[in-house]
Short mmCIF file of C-alpha atoms in Angstrom, two decimals:
data_model
loop_
_atom_site.label_atom_id
_atom_site.label_comp_id
_atom_site.label_asym_id
_atom_site.label_seq_id
_atom_site.Cartn_x
_atom_site.Cartn_y
_atom_site.Cartn_z
CA UNK X 1 -0.04 -0.02 0.10
CA UNK X 2 1.43 3.33 -1.11
CA UNK X 3 1.42 6.17 1.62
CA UNK X 4 3.37 9.55 1.87
CA UNK X 5 5.27 7.86 4.65
CA UNK X 6 6.99 5.43 2.28
CA UNK X 7 8.58 8.56 0.60
CA UNK X 8 9.12 10.69 3.57
CA UNK X 9 10.71 7.88 5.87
CA UNK X 10 12.48 6.16 3.20
CA UNK X 11 13.67 9.31 1.54
CA UNK X 12 14.03 8.19 -2.01
CA UNK X 13 15.89 4.99 -2.65
CA UNK X 14 13.74 3.21 -0.01
CA UNK X 15 10.53 4.46 -1.47
CA UNK X 16 10.95 1.83 -4.41
CA UNK X 17 10.96 -1.20 -2.27
CA UNK X 18 8.43 0.17 0.26
CA UNK X 19 5.85 0.17 -2.57
CA UNK X 20 6.88 -2.94 -4.24
CA UNK X 21 6.81 -4.92 -0.94
CA UNK X 22 3.19 -3.84 -0.40
CA UNK X 23 1.93 -4.28 -3.95
CA UNK X 24 2.38 -7.94 -4.70
CA UNK X 25 4.90 -10.86 -4.94
CA UNK X 26 8.20 -9.78 -6.58
CA UNK X 27 10.37 -12.16 -8.62
CA UNK X 28 13.69 -11.84 -7.41
CA UNK X 29 16.99 -11.46 -9.45
CA UNK X 30 19.44 -14.04 -8.18
CA UNK X 31 22.44 -11.81 -9.08
CA UNK X 32 21.47 -9.21 -6.53
CA UNK X 33 23.87 -8.92 -3.54
CA UNK X 34 25.24 -6.72 -0.91
CA UNK X 35 28.96 -5.86 -1.25
CA UNK X 36 30.82 -5.47 2.05
CA UNK X 37 32.06 -1.90 2.67
CA UNK X 38 35.65 -1.03 1.77
CA UNK X 39 38.11 -0.37 4.79
CA UNK X 40 38.29 3.17 3.54
CA UNK X 41 34.49 3.78 3.97
CA UNK X 42 33.51 5.66 7.10
CA UNK X 43 29.83 5.82 8.35
CA UNK X 44 28.67 9.53 9.19
CA UNK X 45 29.29 8.89 12.88
CA UNK X 46 26.65 10.77 15.19
CA UNK X 47 25.75 13.28 12.40
CA UNK X 48 21.99 13.97 11.53
CA UNK X 49 21.24 14.56 8.00
CA UNK X 50 18.20 16.93 7.89
CA UNK X 51 16.14 17.02 4.40
CA UNK X 52 13.30 19.11 3.45
CA UNK X 53 10.65 17.24 1.37
CA UNK X 54 8.71 19.05 -1.38
CA UNK X 55 5.56 17.60 -3.13
CA UNK X 56 4.50 19.43 -6.19
CA UNK X 57 6.11 22.59 -4.93
CA UNK X 58 4.48 22.35 -1.64
CA UNK X 59 6.56 21.99 1.64
CA UNK X 60 5.59 18.41 2.49
CA UNK X 61 7.81 17.91 5.74
CA UNK X 62 11.12 16.75 6.87
CA UNK X 63 13.06 13.63 7.01
CA UNK X 64 16.09 13.26 9.33
CA UNK X 65 18.74 10.27 9.58
CA UNK X 66 21.08 9.64 12.23
CA UNK X 67 23.78 6.93 12.80
CA UNK X 68 25.69 5.97 15.93
CA UNK X 69 28.22 3.31 16.50
CA UNK X 70 27.37 0.40 18.90
CA UNK X 71 30.18 -2.20 19.06
CA UNK X 72 30.35 -3.80 15.56
CA UNK X 73 26.98 -2.32 14.59
CA UNK X 74 25.65 1.04 13.45
CA UNK X 75 22.47 2.11 14.88
CA UNK X 76 20.36 4.09 12.37
CA UNK X 77 17.37 6.24 13.34
CA UNK X 78 15.22 7.91 10.82
CA UNK X 79 12.20 10.36 11.65
CA UNK X 80 9.69 11.67 9.18
CA UNK X 81 7.20 14.33 9.82
CA UNK X 82 4.67 15.99 7.46
CA UNK X 83 3.96 19.79 7.78
CA UNK X 84 1.76 22.38 6.42
CA UNK X 85 -0.99 21.64 3.94
CA UNK X 86 0.27 17.93 3.41
CA UNK X 87 0.00 17.42 7.21
CA UNK X 88 -3.53 18.56 7.07
CA UNK X 89 -4.41 16.38 4.17
CA UNK X 90 -2.54 13.12 5.60
CA UNK X 91 -0.48 13.50 8.66
CA UNK X 92 2.62 11.19 8.95
CA UNK X 93 4.82 10.93 11.97
CA UNK X 94 7.07 7.99 11.70
CA UNK X 95 10.07 6.56 13.46
CA UNK X 96 12.46 3.83 11.88
CA UNK X 97 15.35 2.12 13.73
CA UNK X 98 17.71 -0.49 12.31
CA UNK X 99 20.92 -2.13 13.23
CA UNK X 100 23.62 -2.66 10.49
CA UNK X 101 26.62 -5.04 10.76
CA UNK X 102 29.58 -2.83 9.79
CA UNK X 103 31.68 -5.64 8.74
CA UNK X 104 29.34 -6.63 5.89
CA UNK X 105 26.50 -4.01 5.63
CA UNK X 106 23.78 -6.63 6.52
CA UNK X 107 20.78 -5.20 8.35
CA UNK X 108 20.35 -7.28 11.56
CA UNK X 109 16.99 -6.00 12.96
CA UNK X 110 14.38 -3.23 12.28
CA UNK X 111 11.87 -1.51 14.42
CA UNK X 112 9.11 0.87 12.89
CA UNK X 113 6.59 3.14 14.59
CA UNK X 114 4.01 4.48 12.07
CA UNK X 115 1.38 7.18 12.62
CA UNK X 116 -0.09 7.68 9.12
CA UNK X 117 -3.50 9.40 8.90
CA UNK X 118 -5.72 7.31 11.27
CA UNK X 119 -3.45 4.39 11.27
CA UNK X 120 -1.17 3.55 14.27
CA UNK X 121 1.37 0.69 13.71
CA UNK X 122 4.37 -0.89 15.32
CA UNK X 123 6.47 -3.35 13.50
CA UNK X 124 9.52 -5.40 14.43
CA UNK X 125 11.62 -7.46 12.17
CA UNK X 126 14.44 -9.82 13.16
CA UNK X 127 16.69 -11.14 10.29
CA UNK X 128 18.22 -14.62 10.73
CA UNK X 129 20.79 -15.09 7.93
CA UNK X 130 21.75 -18.53 9.42
CA UNK X 131 18.42 -19.96 8.50
CA UNK X 132 17.70 -17.49 5.64
CA UNK X 133 14.52 -16.24 7.30
CA UNK X 134 13.13 -12.99 8.67
CA UNK X 135 10.50 -12.84 11.38
CA UNK X 136 8.02 -9.96 11.51
CA UNK X 137 5.71 -9.01 14.34
CA UNK X 138 3.21 -6.17 13.69
CA UNK X 139 0.71 -4.54 16.15
CA UNK X 140 -2.04 -2.36 15.20
CA UNK X 141 -2.00 0.24 18.17
CA UNK X 142 -5.68 1.25 17.63
CA UNK X 143 -7.25 -2.16 17.64
CA UNK X 144 -4.77 -4.26 19.36
CA UNK X 145 -4.78 -6.66 16.61
CA UNK X 146 -1.36 -8.52 16.12
CA UNK X 147 0.17 -10.59 13.28
CA UNK X 148 3.32 -12.48 12.73
CA UNK X 149 4.91 -13.75 9.42
CA UNK X 150 8.18 -15.29 8.37
CA UNK X 151 9.80 -14.72 4.93
CA UNK X 152 12.65 -16.21 3.02
CA UNK X 153 15.67 -13.82 2.75
CA UNK X 154 18.87 -13.97 0.78
CA UNK X 155 22.35 -14.11 2.54
CA UNK X 156 22.33 -10.43 3.13
CA UNK X 157 19.93 -7.57 2.73
CA UNK X 158 19.88 -3.76 3.40
CA UNK X 159 16.81 -2.06 4.68
CA UNK X 160 14.77 0.82 3.16
CA UNK X 161 16.76 3.60 4.87
CA UNK X 162 20.20 2.10 5.23
CA UNK X 163 20.21 1.62 1.39
CA UNK X 164 21.26 5.27 1.33
CA UNK X 165 24.50 4.63 2.99
CA UNK X 166 25.11 1.18 1.28
CA UNK X 167 24.99 3.07 -2.14
CA UNK X 168 27.34 5.72 -0.68
CA UNK X 169 29.80 3.05 0.35
CA UNK X 170 30.22 1.77 -3.30
CA UNK X 171 32.81 2.71 -5.81
CA UNK X 172 30.47 5.20 -7.45
CA UNK X 173 31.64 6.60 -10.79
CA UNK X 174 30.00 7.27 -14.21
CA UNK X 175 28.93 3.99 -15.74
CA UNK X 176 29.00 2.05 -12.50
CA UNK X 177 26.01 -0.22 -11.94
CA UNK X 178 24.97 -2.62 -9.30
CA UNK X 179 21.85 -4.59 -8.05
CA UNK X 180 21.14 -5.27 -4.44
CA UNK X 181 18.34 -6.70 -2.17
CA UNK X 182 16.19 -4.43 0.11
CA UNK X 183 13.70 -5.36 2.76
CA UNK X 184 11.90 -4.03 5.69
CA UNK X 185 9.85 -7.05 6.80
CA UNK X 186 7.88 -8.20 3.82
CA UNK X 187 9.14 -9.77 0.54
CA UNK X 188 12.55 -8.88 -0.52
CA UNK X 189 12.73 -6.41 -3.55
CA UNK X 190 15.74 -6.02 -5.89
CA UNK X 191 16.76 -2.33 -6.69
CA UNK X 192 19.27 -1.53 -9.61
CA UNK X 193 21.37 1.50 -9.45
CA UNK X 194 23.30 3.14 -12.47
CA UNK X 195 25.61 6.23 -12.08
CA UNK X 196 24.41 8.26 -14.93
CA UNK X 197 26.95 11.15 -14.75
CA UNK X 198 28.21 14.12 -12.88
CA UNK X 199 26.33 17.49 -12.06
CA UNK X 200 26.92 20.70 -10.15
CA UNK X 201 24.23 20.64 -7.52
CA UNK X 202 23.16 23.51 -5.20
CA UNK X 203 21.05 22.63 -2.02
CA UNK X 204 20.45 24.72 1.19
CA UNK X 205 23.47 22.94 2.66
CA UNK X 206 25.85 24.17 -0.10
CA UNK X 207 26.90 23.81 -3.88
CA UNK X 208 28.91 20.61 -4.66
CA UNK X 209 30.09 18.66 -7.58
CA UNK X 210 27.88 15.53 -7.44
CA UNK X 211 27.22 12.08 -8.95
CA UNK X 212 23.70 11.35 -10.27
CA UNK X 213 22.64 7.82 -9.41
CA UNK X 214 19.42 6.38 -10.95
CA UNK X 215 17.55 3.68 -8.98
CA UNK X 216 14.72 1.54 -9.91
CA UNK X 217 13.09 -1.76 -8.97
CA UNK X 218 13.82 -4.55 -11.40
CA UNK X 219 11.35 -7.03 -9.84
CA UNK X 220 7.66 -6.95 -8.78
CA UNK X 221 4.72 -4.79 -9.96
CA UNK X 222 6.74 -1.51 -10.02
CA UNK X 223 9.21 -2.82 -12.66
CA UNK X 224 9.51 0.01 -15.06
CA UNK X 225 6.99 2.28 -13.28
CA UNK X 226 9.06 3.99 -10.60
CA UNK X 227 12.34 5.92 -10.71
CA UNK X 228 14.47 7.76 -8.27
CA UNK X 229 17.53 9.98 -8.79
CA UNK X 230 19.96 10.61 -6.04
CA UNK X 231 22.83 13.11 -6.10
CA UNK X 232 25.88 12.12 -4.05
CA UNK X 233 28.89 14.41 -3.38
CA UNK X 234 31.56 13.41 -5.88
CA UNK X 235 34.13 12.74 -3.17
CA UNK X 236 35.03 9.77 -0.98
CA UNK X 237 32.11 10.62 1.53
CA UNK X 238 29.40 10.41 -1.00
CA UNK X 239 27.04 12.52 1.08
CA UNK X 240 23.42 12.11 -0.34
CA UNK X 241 22.47 15.75 -1.26
CA UNK X 242 19.27 15.67 -3.18
CA UNK X 243 16.80 13.03 -4.23
CA UNK X 244 14.02 13.21 -6.72
CA UNK X 245 11.28 10.41 -7.00
CA UNK X 246 8.64 9.92 -9.81
CA UNK X 247 6.40 7.11 -8.67
CA UNK X 248 3.04 7.11 -10.24
CA UNK X 249 1.24 10.42 -9.50
CA UNK X 250 3.87 11.23 -6.61
CA UNK X 251 6.88 13.47 -7.51
CA UNK X 252 8.78 14.46 -4.48
CA UNK X 253 12.10 16.37 -4.05
CA UNK X 254 14.41 15.85 -1.06
CA UNK X 255 17.11 18.38 -0.33
CA UNK X 256 19.74 18.34 2.33
CA UNK X 257 19.17 21.36 4.58
CA UNK X 258 21.82 20.79 7.04
CA UNK X 259 24.15 18.41 8.90
CA UNK X 260 23.77 18.41 12.61
CA UNK X 261 27.01 17.57 14.54
CA UNK X 262 26.71 15.98 18.04
CA UNK X 263 26.73 18.46 20.88
CA UNK X 264 29.97 18.46 22.98
CA UNK X 265 29.41 17.82 26.68
CA UNK X 266 30.38 20.81 28.74
CA UNK X 267 33.53 20.60 30.63
CA UNK X 268 33.34 20.35 34.39
CA UNK X 269 36.76 21.80 34.86
#
């Protein structure tokens, strides 16, 4: 089921699998895989990326993403909130958490709290790669109804928000292409990326040389129907600057507003 939360919370790349997982049974590409990060790749530790979201020239809301190291894992938290006219039409206040194994970029577990219109849902997903299964538990917070489901998964997947940073970890250059599996609790969807070229991009955060990456699902009912472009800084960091999605009737633009650094603790001396 498509909702604005798919785009706000997933912030572009994740929107493709978000819709595909809720629309039917995808036929997966066996060549899709997650490539472990190079030793030179560094997660944006304790930084918060803040994006504005525009829907047909209207301010639709904000999406933030923060990562924090916890042992051999990175804990990712994404928050999405609608605002303005869009908030009056269909209010969205969502929270997404996932844990990523930094050694191989495999997502280990996911927790989602969704407030979308009148819906209130909690979802937890545990990914057990040893038995190639995911276990999903979902609770309707309004009715108290609960459901559980198990799904087959490949040897390693990324989730709908961590996909941003997975793509950033790759050796992006014009002509580069890769297909990888994405999942947030349902059926796994394969997304293919192609680096189309270089552009100069200006966003509220600044002006940068950027790599333009096209992402689209290659399995499921959205095959050939949805496209997302992401502009990453053309440097070793590959910071996602801007995202533009065209998915059916929805066209959204995400722009990096700022990068919030962790506040330093005040010295007691």
